[in-house]
Structures are given as structure tokens and as C-alpha cells.
């Protein structure tokens, strides 16, 4: 019988779909339970109390759009289960030999099973998405979310599921069991974040001049695209042509890699933990080195950088992890310490890496960016409040002269290590981040002399860039989410209305622009205005869409009109709180009277 040369076999795919029909049905029902059921509850809650549950209709619309954490977890779990069902023959040598003896090429088998499994993973999403759109129309809440947004979220959910499924299929081609599949899948997803996290831990332990942002960096979106399913707004905004192309192309590339690896797989290796010895060795060494470095770094941070304690943990954890992986990968507990030479090589590598950071072999602590190559710089300056440092404010500069002064300030400083914002020794801890390192999430903390910082602050205060960031402009005023004011005796209160917010900030902006540089550095600060503005979209860190950047503006003694407004708004706020408390007491009295009346009627 001639072997088929095509990459896809419709008959084989149809048989796979028939075998997976129960999974498809259960998956569809589970998706409905995660969307239609909670949306119905939210819809019902709204009519039970339309005043306090006004948000329920919007929540119901978003849940019907396949955007909630349960859908995110369910689609990921379903993709993993479908991969297991599609390729469970790889877990037994006799089954592998039987399938490979069929009149199909291996490329034909892997592509056909990939497509049939992918259909099983995405068809329920498409079906439930259509059902939910009709449900939203029936409930009369379709106006809260356009059909375009519904379709965007549904398409994004399908594409991210296809991406995750492709990763798992690629991991399955080197795995010979469910546990090995789990390890291989975790390795693909966690390779970058875990490696970067361990690197950040080593830097925090030994090179304390630097700080590495490990969470919310934009590259995480390309590794875990499915996390945006938790929010309808995030998923809708993420569905751009560029990102959609990335998900599609990367899925196709992973399928091609899977077909190539699968064609090299030997049937007799099906009884091994991994089907390739190279994968077995690489994962064993990589996991041992990275995890032991992570454990040692955490111990070092907990022991305040003690090299002796952390080094013992590096070695002990490496020995334990290597022995456990050796037993698991070889499927024989007697082999835990069979490969002593390889263990010794791993310990040498760990020792070399630790010493490289501990003794700063590459002199990273002394590296200062070149002002000529720096296009922008962000500086976190400490803000005073009644003669002590209470907070910090971050400002970005693109002016060349300001950048040169900032770089010079950095050169004349010392490593800050674990210093806070104290001024006991007439020094301040200041954070710098240049455009070059911002993309990597790397910032530099330096201990700056008080006199140097004051001189720099006076020079910077005269620039338009700084004043624009110190005081919110009209566009920021429109985007303010909430305002919080500290005044005099450290009592706090909320500014209630949009009109009050605008008037307060405009008054403050006019006054603070007239104060002198000397007052800015040495003047008395009586309080601060705290507010939030939406995070800029060009920010390097990928945060949820509905997130805001915290800002604090110092109120100086000369800002008399601002202080008057703060006194007025504070009095109004306290009055509103008092009225609300009285209203609650009256409501409680009315409820008690009603209850007593009902009791009397019942007794009569």
C-alpha cells in the first residue's frame, strides 16, 4: 500500500473528532457555565437592587464576551487535556509502533492530529461566543458592549488558545508521558520569566545598585497571551493586526518544529521520560542550575547578602534538585547519585556564576551610561514633607542639558544598596533609568549627596519639562481618576467632584509655577495633593488597561490660594461624612421602628 504524501488526512481527522466528541460537549458546557451562568446571576442581581448593583449589567455583558479568569483557566486546561487525548499513543511503545506502521507519513500524522485537536479546542469557543451574543441581545444588554468588541474578544480567545495548544503539541513531541509533557510545557512558558527572575534575584542580592523589573514587562504578553482573556478591555485592545499575526505565525512555526522533531523521534524511546537524550540532559542541567540559583539568591536576600549562608544553600539545593531530577528522568530512584561527574560540573558552573555576581567581575556597579548616547532619562526624586522625606516623584527628561547634569550626578554618587529615603547622613537615594535600560526594565539606584541633589534640583526646576510634570496640564486634569489631599495635621480627605478637582489643580498649577527654585529646594512643605492619572500606553510595562499611575505634588507655604481651597474642601468633606453618618443612624432607627411595629402587630 502506498504511503500518503499529503500533510492532512481528512478521514483520520474525522475519526479523531468523533473520538473527541464527548470532550467537545463537556468543554462547551463548561464554557457556558463559566459565562452564561454567572452573567445570568449578575443580570438577576441588578433587578434585585438597581441602585447598589448598577455595575451588574456591565459585568454581565463582559462575562458574556468570554472575558473572565475562569474562561482563561478553562481554555488553557482544555488545550492541555486535548493534547493528551490526541497523542496518548505516545505513552506506550506498542501503541507507537502500531500508529507508525499505518500507511501515513509522520508529518501526515502530526499535522492531522494537530488540526483535529485544534478544532476540538476552538469550536466550543466559537459556539459559546455566538450563544452568548444572542443571550446579550435577549437580556437587552448588548448596548453595553458592541458586537465588534464581542467578536474581537472571541477571536482573541481563539488565537490565544491556538497559541497555547501549539506550545503543548511541540512539547508533546519530545515527551513520553503526562508528567514529562507538563514539565516540557512549563519549560517553554517559564523559560524567559524564570530565567529573568533568577537574574533579578542575583542582581538584588549582590549588585544592589541595580533593580530589574521582572513583572508586567511587555514581552510577557508574547509568552502568556491568554492572560488578557481575564479582561474584556485588555483582550479587545490586544487584538491588533501585528499581535494577531504574531499569534498565527508563531503557531505555524511551532507546528513546523513539531513535525520536524516528530519525524526524528524513535519508537523505542517511548518508554523513556523524554524521547530524546539531548532534551533529557539539557532540562536536567538547566532546571538544576536555575532553581538552585533562585533558592540561593532568596536565601542571600533573607540573610542580608551573607555570602557564606547563601553559598551553602546554592550547593545543597543543587545537589537535592539534581538527584531528584536524575531519579525522575531515569525512572529509577537508585540512579539519584549515579552521575557524580555531571553533578560536579553543575556545582562548578553554579559557583562560577555566583562568584561572577558576588565579586562584580564585569564591574557592572561602576558602569555609567554615556550622556551622548542617552535620549531620555527618568529620575525618581525624594519629596520632603515637614523636613523629612515621605515619598518620591518620578520625572522624565529629554533635554540634553538636563540629561548631562543627571549623568554627572550619577557619576558623583555611590551605590545606594538598601538605603531608603532617609537624610540622616545628608544623602538621598535617587533612582535613574535611561531609555536604553528601560526596555529591559533595569533601573539604577544611587546615593546622592544632599548638596549635589539640591544644586541639581534648582537647575531642573527652571526647566519647562519639570514644571509640566510637577503640575498636571489640562489633558491630565481631564484624565484624573481620583484626588486625595494631605493637609497640615496629616489628616486626609477626598476631593468630591470633578469641578473641585479641576479648580484645585488649576489653582495649584498657577501658584507653583511662580515659586522660586530656592523655595522648591528649601521651602516649607505643608502638605501634598495626591492623584492618579491613567498609565501612558507607551509605558514599557504591560499593566492591566484599567490601571493608573500614582502622582504626588508638594504644596508649599507660599501656595496660599491652594491652601484656602484645601481648607474649604476639607470642611465640605467632613460635613458630607457627618451627614452620611446621620443618615445611616436614621436608617437604622427607621429599621428598628419598623421591626418593632411588625412585632407589635404579630403579638396582637
Coordinates of C-alpha atoms in Angstrom, one line a residue:
X1 CA 0.0 0.0 0.0
X2 CA 1.3 3.4 -1.0
X3 CA 2.0 5.9 1.8
X4 CA 0.2 9.1 1.6
X5 CA 2.3 12.1 0.8
X6 CA -0.2 14.9 1.8
X7 CA 0.2 16.7 5.1
X8 CA -3.5 16.3 6.0
X9 CA -5.8 13.3 6.1
X10 CA -9.5 14.3 6.3
X11 CA -10.6 10.7 7.2
X12 CA -8.1 10.4 10.1
X13 CA -9.1 13.9 11.3
X14 CA -12.8 13.0 11.2
X15 CA -12.1 9.8 13.3
X16 CA -10.2 11.9 15.8
X17 CA -13.1 14.4 16.0
X18 CA -15.6 11.5 16.6
X19 CA -13.4 10.2 19.4
X20 CA -13.2 13.7 21.0
X21 CA -16.9 14.4 20.7
X22 CA -17.5 13.9 24.4
X23 CA -14.7 16.2 25.3
X24 CA -16.1 18.9 22.9
X25 CA -19.5 18.6 24.5
X26 CA -18.1 18.8 28.1
X27 CA -15.9 21.7 27.1
X28 CA -18.8 23.6 25.6
X29 CA -21.0 23.0 28.7
X30 CA -18.1 24.1 31.0
X31 CA -17.7 27.3 28.9
X32 CA -21.4 28.1 29.3
X33 CA -21.2 27.5 33.0
X34 CA -18.3 30.0 33.1
X35 CA -20.0 32.6 31.1
X36 CA -23.8 32.4 30.7
X37 CA -24.5 31.2 34.2
X38 CA -22.6 33.9 36.1
X39 CA -23.8 36.5 33.6
X40 CA -27.4 35.5 34.4
X41 CA -26.7 35.8 38.2
X42 CA -25.3 39.4 37.6
X43 CA -28.3 40.2 35.5
X44 CA -30.6 39.0 38.3
X45 CA -28.7 40.9 40.9
X46 CA -29.2 44.1 39.1
X47 CA -33.0 43.8 39.2
X48 CA -32.9 42.8 42.9
X49 CA -31.2 46.1 43.8
X50 CA -30.9 48.5 40.9
X51 CA -29.2 51.2 43.0
X52 CA -26.4 49.3 44.7
X53 CA -25.9 46.8 41.8
X54 CA -25.8 49.3 39.0
X55 CA -22.5 47.8 37.8
X56 CA -24.0 44.3 37.4
X57 CA -25.3 44.9 33.9
X58 CA -21.8 45.9 32.7
X59 CA -20.3 42.9 34.4
X60 CA -22.8 40.6 32.8
X61 CA -22.0 42.0 29.3
X62 CA -18.3 41.5 29.9
X63 CA -18.7 37.9 31.2
X64 CA -20.8 37.0 28.1
X65 CA -17.9 38.3 26.0
X66 CA -15.8 35.3 27.1
X67 CA -13.7 37.5 29.3
X68 CA -13.2 36.3 32.9
X69 CA -10.4 34.4 34.7
X70 CA -12.4 31.2 34.7
X71 CA -12.5 31.2 30.9
X72 CA -8.8 31.9 30.8
X73 CA -8.0 28.9 33.1
X74 CA -10.5 26.6 31.3
X75 CA -9.2 27.2 27.8
X76 CA -5.7 26.6 28.9
X77 CA -6.7 23.4 30.8
X78 CA -8.8 22.2 27.9
X79 CA -5.9 22.6 25.4
X80 CA -3.7 20.5 27.7
X81 CA -6.3 17.8 28.0
X82 CA -6.9 17.7 24.3
X83 CA -3.2 17.3 23.6
X84 CA -3.1 14.3 26.0
X85 CA -6.1 12.7 24.2
X86 CA -4.7 13.3 20.8
X87 CA -1.2 11.9 21.5
X88 CA -1.8 9.4 24.3
X89 CA -0.5 6.6 22.0
X90 CA 3.0 8.1 22.5
X91 CA 2.9 6.9 26.2
X92 CA 3.1 3.2 25.3
X93 CA 5.7 1.7 23.0
X94 CA 3.3 -0.9 21.4
X95 CA 0.8 1.9 20.5
X96 CA 3.6 4.0 19.0
X97 CA 4.8 1.1 16.8
X98 CA 1.2 0.4 15.7
X99 CA 0.4 4.0 14.7
X100 CA 3.7 4.4 12.9
X101 CA 3.1 1.2 10.9
X102 CA -0.1 2.8 9.4
X103 CA 0.1 3.9 5.8
X104 CA 0.7 7.6 6.7
X105 CA 3.9 9.6 6.9
X106 CA 4.8 11.0 10.3
X107 CA 4.3 14.5 9.0
X108 CA 0.8 13.5 7.9
X109 CA 0.0 12.1 11.4
X110 CA 1.3 15.1 13.4
X111 CA -0.4 17.7 11.1
X112 CA -3.7 15.8 11.0
X113 CA -3.8 15.3 14.7
X114 CA -2.8 18.9 15.3
X115 CA -5.6 20.2 13.2
X116 CA -8.3 17.9 14.6
X117 CA -7.2 18.7 18.1
X118 CA -7.2 22.4 17.4
X119 CA -10.7 22.3 16.1
X120 CA -11.8 20.5 19.3
X121 CA -10.2 23.3 21.3
X122 CA -11.6 26.3 19.4
X123 CA -15.0 25.2 18.1
X124 CA -16.6 25.3 21.6
X125 CA -15.3 28.9 22.0
X126 CA -16.9 29.9 18.7
X127 CA -20.2 28.2 19.5
X128 CA -20.4 29.6 23.1
X129 CA -19.4 33.1 21.7
X130 CA -22.4 33.0 19.3
X131 CA -24.8 31.8 22.0
X132 CA -23.6 34.5 24.4
X133 CA -24.2 37.2 21.8
X134 CA -27.8 36.1 21.4
X135 CA -28.1 36.0 25.2
X136 CA -26.9 39.5 25.5
X137 CA -29.4 40.6 22.9
X138 CA -32.2 38.8 24.7
X139 CA -31.2 40.3 28.1
X140 CA -31.2 43.8 26.4
X141 CA -27.6 44.5 27.5
X142 CA -26.0 44.3 24.0
X143 CA -25.7 48.1 24.0
X144 CA -23.1 47.9 26.8
X145 CA -20.6 46.2 24.5
X146 CA -20.7 46.4 20.8
X147 CA -20.7 43.3 18.6
X148 CA -17.3 44.4 17.3
X149 CA -15.9 44.1 20.8
X150 CA -17.7 40.8 21.3
X151 CA -16.1 39.5 18.1
X152 CA -12.7 40.9 19.0
X153 CA -12.6 39.2 22.4
X154 CA -13.9 35.9 20.9
X155 CA -11.2 36.0 18.1
X156 CA -8.5 36.8 20.6
X157 CA -9.6 33.9 22.8
X158 CA -9.4 31.6 19.8
X159 CA -6.0 32.8 18.7
X160 CA -4.5 32.6 22.2
X161 CA -5.9 29.1 22.7
X162 CA -4.4 28.1 19.4
X163 CA -1.0 29.5 20.5
X164 CA -1.1 27.6 23.8
X165 CA -2.2 24.4 22.1
X166 CA 0.7 24.8 19.6
X167 CA 3.2 25.1 22.5
X168 CA 1.8 21.9 24.1
X169 CA 1.9 19.9 20.9
X170 CA 5.5 21.0 20.4
X171 CA 6.2 19.9 24.0
X172 CA 4.4 16.6 23.4
X173 CA 6.7 15.6 20.5
X174 CA 9.6 15.2 22.9
X175 CA 7.6 13.8 25.8
X176 CA 6.6 10.2 26.6
X177 CA 4.1 10.8 29.4
X178 CA 1.7 13.3 31.0
X179 CA 4.3 14.3 33.7
X180 CA 7.0 14.9 31.1
X181 CA 4.5 16.8 29.0
X182 CA 3.8 19.0 31.9
X183 CA 7.5 19.7 32.5
X184 CA 8.2 20.4 28.8
X185 CA 5.2 22.7 28.6
X186 CA 6.2 24.6 31.7
X187 CA 9.7 24.9 30.4
X188 CA 8.6 26.6 27.2
X189 CA 6.2 29.0 29.0
X190 CA 8.5 29.7 32.0
X191 CA 11.9 29.8 30.3
X192 CA 12.1 33.5 29.9
X193 CA 10.3 34.8 33.1
X194 CA 12.1 32.3 35.4
X195 CA 15.5 33.0 33.9
X196 CA 14.9 36.7 34.2
X197 CA 13.5 36.4 37.7
X198 CA 16.6 34.5 38.9
X199 CA 18.9 37.1 37.2
X200 CA 17.0 39.8 39.0
X201 CA 17.4 37.9 42.3
X202 CA 21.2 37.6 41.8
X203 CA 21.4 41.3 41.0
X204 CA 19.3 42.3 44.0
X205 CA 21.5 40.1 46.2
X206 CA 25.0 41.1 45.1
X207 CA 24.7 44.1 42.6
X208 CA 22.4 46.2 44.7
X209 CA 23.0 49.3 42.6
X210 CA 20.6 47.9 40.0
X211 CA 17.0 46.8 40.1
X212 CA 15.3 44.7 37.4
X213 CA 11.6 44.8 36.8
X214 CA 10.5 41.2 36.5
X215 CA 6.7 41.5 36.4
X216 CA 4.4 43.2 33.9
X217 CA 7.1 43.7 31.2
X218 CA 5.6 43.8 27.7
X219 CA 7.5 40.7 26.5
X220 CA 5.4 38.6 28.9
X221 CA 2.4 39.3 26.6
X222 CA 4.1 37.3 23.9
X223 CA 4.7 34.3 26.2
X224 CA 1.3 34.3 28.1
X225 CA -1.1 35.9 25.6
X226 CA -4.0 34.0 27.3
X227 CA -3.8 36.1 30.5
X228 CA -5.5 39.0 28.8
X229 CA -8.7 36.9 28.4
X230 CA -9.4 37.8 32.1
X231 CA -10.4 41.3 31.0
X232 CA -12.7 42.2 28.0
X233 CA -11.0 45.6 27.6
X234 CA -7.5 44.0 27.6
X235 CA -8.4 41.3 25.2
X236 CA -10.2 43.8 22.8
X237 CA -7.2 46.2 22.8
X238 CA -4.7 43.3 22.4
X239 CA -6.3 42.2 19.1
X240 CA -4.2 44.3 16.8
X241 CA -3.1 43.2 13.3
X242 CA 0.5 42.9 14.5
X243 CA -0.2 40.8 17.5
X244 CA -2.7 38.7 15.7
X245 CA -0.1 38.0 13.0
X246 CA 2.4 37.1 15.8
X247 CA 0.0 34.5 17.3
X248 CA -0.8 33.0 13.9
X249 CA 2.8 32.9 12.6
X250 CA 4.2 31.5 15.9
X251 CA 1.6 28.8 15.9
X252 CA 2.5 27.7 12.4
X253 CA 6.2 27.8 13.2
X254 CA 5.7 25.7 16.3
X255 CA 3.7 23.2 14.1
X256 CA 6.6 23.0 11.7
X257 CA 9.1 22.4 14.5
X258 CA 6.7 19.7 15.9
X259 CA 6.6 18.0 12.6
X260 CA 10.4 18.1 12.2
X261 CA 11.0 16.8 15.8
X262 CA 8.3 14.1 15.5
X263 CA 9.9 12.8 12.3
X264 CA 13.2 12.2 14.2
X265 CA 11.5 10.5 17.1
X266 CA 12.4 6.8 17.6
X267 CA 9.7 4.4 18.6
X268 CA 11.9 2.5 21.0
X269 CA 12.4 5.7 23.1
X270 CA 8.7 5.8 24.1
X271 CA 9.5 4.1 27.5
X272 CA 11.9 6.9 28.4
X273 CA 10.8 10.0 30.3
X274 CA 11.8 12.2 27.3
X275 CA 12.1 10.7 23.8
X276 CA 15.4 12.5 23.2
X277 CA 18.5 12.1 25.4
X278 CA 19.6 15.6 24.5
X279 CA 16.3 17.1 25.9
X280 CA 16.8 14.9 29.0
X281 CA 20.3 16.2 29.7
X282 CA 19.6 19.8 28.9
X283 CA 16.5 20.1 31.1
X284 CA 18.2 18.3 33.9
X285 CA 21.1 20.7 33.9
X286 CA 19.1 23.8 33.2
X287 CA 16.5 23.2 35.9
X288 CA 19.1 22.4 38.5
X289 CA 21.2 25.5 37.8
X290 CA 18.3 27.9 37.6
X291 CA 16.3 26.7 40.6
X292 CA 19.4 26.4 42.8
X293 CA 20.5 29.9 41.9
X294 CA 17.0 31.1 42.7
X295 CA 16.9 29.4 46.1
X296 CA 20.4 30.7 46.9
X297 CA 19.5 34.2 45.9
X298 CA 16.4 34.2 48.0
X299 CA 18.4 33.0 50.9
X300 CA 21.0 35.7 50.3
X301 CA 18.4 38.4 50.3
X302 CA 16.8 37.0 53.5
X303 CA 20.3 36.8 55.1
X304 CA 21.1 40.4 54.1
X305 CA 23.6 39.4 51.5
X306 CA 25.5 36.9 53.6
X307 CA 27.7 35.1 51.1
X308 CA 28.5 32.1 53.3
X309 CA 24.9 31.2 54.1
X310 CA 23.7 31.7 50.6
X311 CA 26.5 29.7 49.1
X312 CA 25.7 26.7 51.3
X313 CA 22.1 26.9 50.0
X314 CA 23.3 27.1 46.4
X315 CA 25.3 23.8 46.8
X316 CA 22.7 22.0 49.0
X317 CA 19.8 22.9 46.8
X318 CA 21.7 22.0 43.6
X319 CA 22.6 18.5 45.0
X320 CA 19.0 17.8 46.0
X321 CA 17.4 19.1 42.8
X322 CA 19.9 17.3 40.6
X323 CA 19.4 14.0 42.5
X324 CA 15.5 14.2 42.3
X325 CA 15.6 15.1 38.5
X326 CA 18.1 12.2 37.9
X327 CA 15.7 9.7 39.5
X328 CA 12.6 11.1 37.7
X329 CA 14.2 11.4 34.3
X330 CA 15.8 7.9 34.5
X331 CA 12.6 6.4 36.1
X332 CA 14.9 4.8 38.7
X333 CA 15.3 6.0 42.2
X334 CA 18.6 4.1 42.5
X335 CA 20.1 6.5 39.9
X336 CA 19.8 9.6 42.1
X337 CA 23.6 9.9 42.6
X338 CA 24.7 7.8 39.7
X339 CA 26.1 10.7 37.6
X340 CA 28.5 12.3 40.1
X341 CA 30.7 13.8 37.4
X342 CA 27.9 15.7 35.8
X343 CA 26.8 16.9 39.3
X344 CA 30.3 18.2 39.9
X345 CA 30.2 20.1 36.7
X346 CA 26.9 21.7 37.6
X347 CA 28.3 22.7 41.0
X348 CA 31.3 24.3 39.3
X349 CA 29.0 26.3 36.9
X350 CA 26.9 27.5 39.9
X351 CA 30.0 28.5 41.8
X352 CA 31.3 30.5 38.8
X353 CA 28.0 32.3 38.3
X354 CA 27.7 33.2 42.0
X355 CA 31.3 34.5 42.1
X356 CA 30.8 36.5 38.9
X357 CA 28.0 38.4 40.6
X358 CA 29.5 38.5 44.1
X359 CA 32.8 40.0 43.1
X360 CA 31.3 42.0 40.2
X361 CA 33.7 40.5 37.7
X362 CA 32.4 42.7 34.9
X363 CA 32.4 45.9 37.0
X364 CA 28.7 46.5 36.4
X365 CA 28.3 48.7 39.5
X366 CA 30.8 51.2 38.0
X367 CA 29.2 51.4 34.6
X368 CA 27.6 54.8 33.9
X369 CA 25.6 55.5 30.7
X370 CA 27.1 57.9 28.2
X371 CA 25.2 61.2 28.1
X372 CA 25.8 61.4 24.3
X373 CA 24.0 58.1 23.7
X374 CA 21.1 58.8 26.1
X375 CA 18.0 60.1 24.5
X376 CA 15.9 60.3 27.7
X377 CA 16.3 59.7 31.4
X378 CA 13.8 59.1 34.2
X379 CA 14.7 60.3 37.7
X380 CA 12.9 59.4 40.9
X381 CA 13.5 62.4 43.3
X382 CA 12.6 62.3 47.0
X383 CA 9.9 64.7 48.1
X384 CA 10.1 66.5 51.5
X385 CA 7.2 66.8 53.9
X386 CA 7.7 68.8 57.1
X387 CA 11.5 68.4 56.9
X388 CA 11.6 64.6 56.4
X389 CA 11.3 62.5 53.2
X390 CA 7.9 61.0 52.9
X391 CA 7.7 59.9 49.2
X392 CA 9.2 60.1 45.8
X393 CA 8.2 61.6 42.5
X394 CA 9.3 60.2 39.1
X395 CA 10.1 62.6 36.3
X396 CA 11.3 62.1 32.7
X397 CA 13.6 64.4 30.8
X398 CA 14.7 64.6 27.1
X399 CA 16.5 67.9 27.2
X400 CA 20.3 67.3 26.5
X401 CA 21.5 69.7 29.2
X402 CA 19.3 68.0 31.9
X403 CA 20.5 64.6 30.8
X404 CA 24.1 65.7 31.0
X405 CA 23.5 67.0 34.5
X406 CA 21.7 63.8 35.6
X407 CA 24.6 61.6 34.2
X408 CA 27.1 63.8 36.1
X409 CA 25.0 63.4 39.2
X410 CA 25.1 59.7 38.8
X411 CA 28.9 59.7 38.3
X412 CA 29.4 61.6 41.5
X413 CA 27.2 59.3 43.5
X414 CA 27.7 56.0 45.3
X415 CA 25.7 52.7 45.2
X416 CA 22.6 53.1 47.4
X417 CA 22.2 49.4 48.2
X418 CA 19.3 49.0 50.6
X419 CA 19.1 52.7 51.5
X420 CA 15.6 54.2 51.9
X421 CA 14.8 57.9 51.7
X422 CA 16.5 58.9 55.0
X423 CA 18.6 62.0 55.3
X424 CA 20.5 61.2 58.5
X425 CA 23.9 61.5 56.7
X426 CA 22.8 64.3 54.4
X427 CA 22.4 61.9 51.5
X428 CA 19.4 60.9 49.4
X429 CA 18.6 57.7 47.5
X430 CA 17.8 58.5 43.9
X431 CA 16.7 56.2 41.1
X432 CA 17.8 56.7 37.5
X433 CA 16.5 54.8 34.4
X434 CA 17.8 55.6 30.9
X435 CA 15.9 54.9 27.6
X436 CA 18.4 52.1 26.8
X437 CA 17.8 50.1 30.0
X438 CA 14.1 51.0 30.3
X439 CA 13.3 48.4 27.6
X440 CA 14.9 45.8 29.8
X441 CA 13.2 47.0 33.0
X442 CA 16.6 47.9 34.6
X443 CA 17.0 50.9 36.8
X444 CA 20.0 52.2 38.9
X445 CA 19.8 53.4 42.5
X446 CA 22.4 55.8 43.7
X447 CA 23.3 57.5 46.9
X448 CA 23.5 61.3 46.2
X449 CA 24.9 63.9 48.4
X450 CA 22.4 66.5 49.7
X451 CA 24.3 69.4 48.3
X452 CA 24.6 67.8 44.8
X453 CA 20.9 67.0 44.8
X454 CA 19.9 70.5 45.8
X455 CA 22.1 72.0 43.1
X456 CA 20.6 69.6 40.5
X457 CA 17.0 70.3 41.7
X458 CA 17.4 74.0 41.4
X459 CA 18.7 73.7 37.8
X460 CA 16.0 71.2 36.9
X461 CA 13.2 73.3 38.5
X462 CA 13.8 76.1 36.0
X463 CA 13.1 73.8 33.0
X464 CA 9.7 73.6 31.3
X465 CA 9.8 69.8 31.3
X466 CA 9.9 69.5 35.0
X467 CA 7.2 72.1 35.7
X468 CA 4.9 70.4 33.2
X469 CA 5.3 67.1 35.1
X470 CA 5.1 68.6 38.6
X471 CA 1.8 70.2 37.8
X472 CA -0.9 68.4 35.7
X473 CA -1.9 70.1 32.5
X474 CA -5.4 70.3 31.1
X475 CA -5.3 66.8 29.5
X476 CA -4.1 65.3 32.8
X477 CA -6.9 67.1 34.7
X478 CA -9.5 65.6 32.3
X479 CA -8.0 62.1 32.9
X480 CA -7.7 62.3 36.7
X481 CA -9.3 59.3 38.3
X482 CA -9.4 60.4 41.9
X483 CA -7.8 63.1 44.1
X484 CA -6.5 62.7 47.7
X485 CA -5.2 65.6 49.7
X486 CA -3.0 65.5 52.9
X487 CA -3.2 68.7 54.8
X488 CA -1.3 70.2 57.8
X489 CA -2.1 67.9 60.6
X490 CA -1.7 64.8 58.4
X491 CA -5.5 64.4 58.2
X492 CA -6.6 63.2 54.8
X493 CA -9.8 63.7 52.8
X494 CA -11.2 63.2 49.3
X495 CA -12.0 65.9 46.8
X496 CA -15.5 65.1 45.9
X497 CA -16.5 66.5 42.4
X498 CA -14.8 66.9 39.1
X499 CA -15.3 70.7 39.3
X500 CA -13.5 70.8 42.6
X501 CA -10.6 68.6 41.3
X502 CA -10.1 70.9 38.3
X503 CA -10.3 74.1 40.3
X504 CA -7.9 72.8 42.9
X505 CA -5.3 71.6 40.4
X506 CA -5.5 74.7 38.2
X507 CA -5.1 76.9 41.2
X508 CA -2.1 74.9 42.4
X509 CA -0.5 74.9 38.9
X510 CA -0.7 78.7 38.7
X511 CA 0.9 79.1 42.1
X512 CA 3.6 76.5 42.0
X513 CA 4.9 77.9 38.7
X514 CA 5.6 81.2 40.4
X515 CA 7.7 79.9 43.3
X516 CA 11.4 80.2 43.1
X517 CA 13.9 77.4 42.7
X518 CA 15.3 78.1 46.2
X519 CA 11.8 77.7 47.7
X520 CA 11.4 74.5 45.8
X521 CA 14.5 73.1 47.4
X522 CA 14.5 74.7 50.9
X523 CA 10.9 76.0 51.2
X524 CA 8.4 74.6 53.8
X525 CA 6.1 72.0 52.5
X526 CA 2.7 72.0 54.3
X527 CA 1.1 69.1 52.6
X528 CA 0.6 67.4 49.3
X529 CA -2.0 66.7 46.6
X530 CA -2.2 63.1 45.6
X531 CA -3.9 62.0 42.4
X532 CA -3.9 59.3 39.8
X533 CA -3.7 59.5 36.0
X534 CA -4.1 56.7 33.5
X535 CA -0.8 55.0 32.7
X536 CA 0.5 56.0 29.3
X537 CA 0.1 53.4 26.6
X538 CA 3.8 53.8 25.5
X539 CA 4.8 52.8 29.0
X540 CA 7.3 49.8 28.7
X541 CA 5.4 47.7 31.3
X542 CA 2.3 45.9 30.4
X543 CA -0.2 46.6 33.1
X544 CA -4.0 45.9 33.0
X545 CA -5.8 48.5 30.9
X546 CA -7.7 50.0 33.9
X547 CA -4.7 51.0 35.9
X548 CA -3.4 54.3 37.0
X549 CA -0.1 56.0 37.8
X550 CA 0.1 57.5 41.3
X551 CA 1.4 61.1 41.5
X552 CA 2.1 63.4 44.4
X553 CA 2.5 67.2 44.2
X554 CA 4.0 69.1 47.2
X555 CA 2.1 72.1 48.4
X556 CA 4.4 74.9 49.6
X557 CA 3.8 77.6 52.2
X558 CA 3.5 80.3 49.5
X559 CA 0.6 78.4 47.7
X560 CA -1.9 80.4 49.8
X561 CA -4.9 80.1 47.4
X562 CA -4.4 76.4 47.1
X563 CA -4.3 76.1 50.9
X564 CA -7.5 78.0 51.2
X565 CA -9.2 75.7 48.8
X566 CA -7.9 72.7 50.7
X567 CA -9.4 74.1 53.9
X568 CA -12.7 74.7 52.2
X569 CA -12.9 71.3 50.6
X570 CA -11.8 69.6 53.8
X571 CA -14.7 71.3 55.7
X572 CA -17.2 70.3 52.9
X573 CA -15.8 66.7 53.0
X574 CA -16.2 66.5 56.8
X575 CA -19.7 67.8 56.6
X576 CA -20.7 65.3 53.9
X577 CA -19.3 62.5 56.1
X578 CA -21.2 63.8 59.1
X579 CA -24.4 63.9 57.1
X580 CA -23.9 60.4 55.8
X581 CA -23.3 59.1 59.3
X582 CA -26.5 60.8 60.5
X583 CA -28.4 59.3 57.5
X584 CA -27.2 55.9 58.4
X585 CA -28.3 56.4 62.0
X586 CA -31.7 57.5 60.9
X587 CA -32.0 54.5 58.6
X588 CA -31.1 52.2 61.5
X589 CA -33.7 53.9 63.7
X590 CA -36.4 53.6 61.0
X591 CA -35.5 49.9 60.5
X592 CA -35.7 49.3 64.3
X593 CA -39.1 51.1 64.4
X594 CA -40.4 49.1 61.5
X595 CA -39.2 45.9 63.2
X596 CA -40.9 46.9 66.5
X597 CA -44.1 47.7 64.6
X598 CA -44.1 44.3 62.9
X599 CA -43.5 42.6 66.3
X600 CA -46.5 44.5 67.9
X601 CA -48.8 43.6 65.0
X602 CA -47.7 39.9 65.3
X603 CA -48.4 39.9 69.1
X604 CA -51.8 41.5 68.6

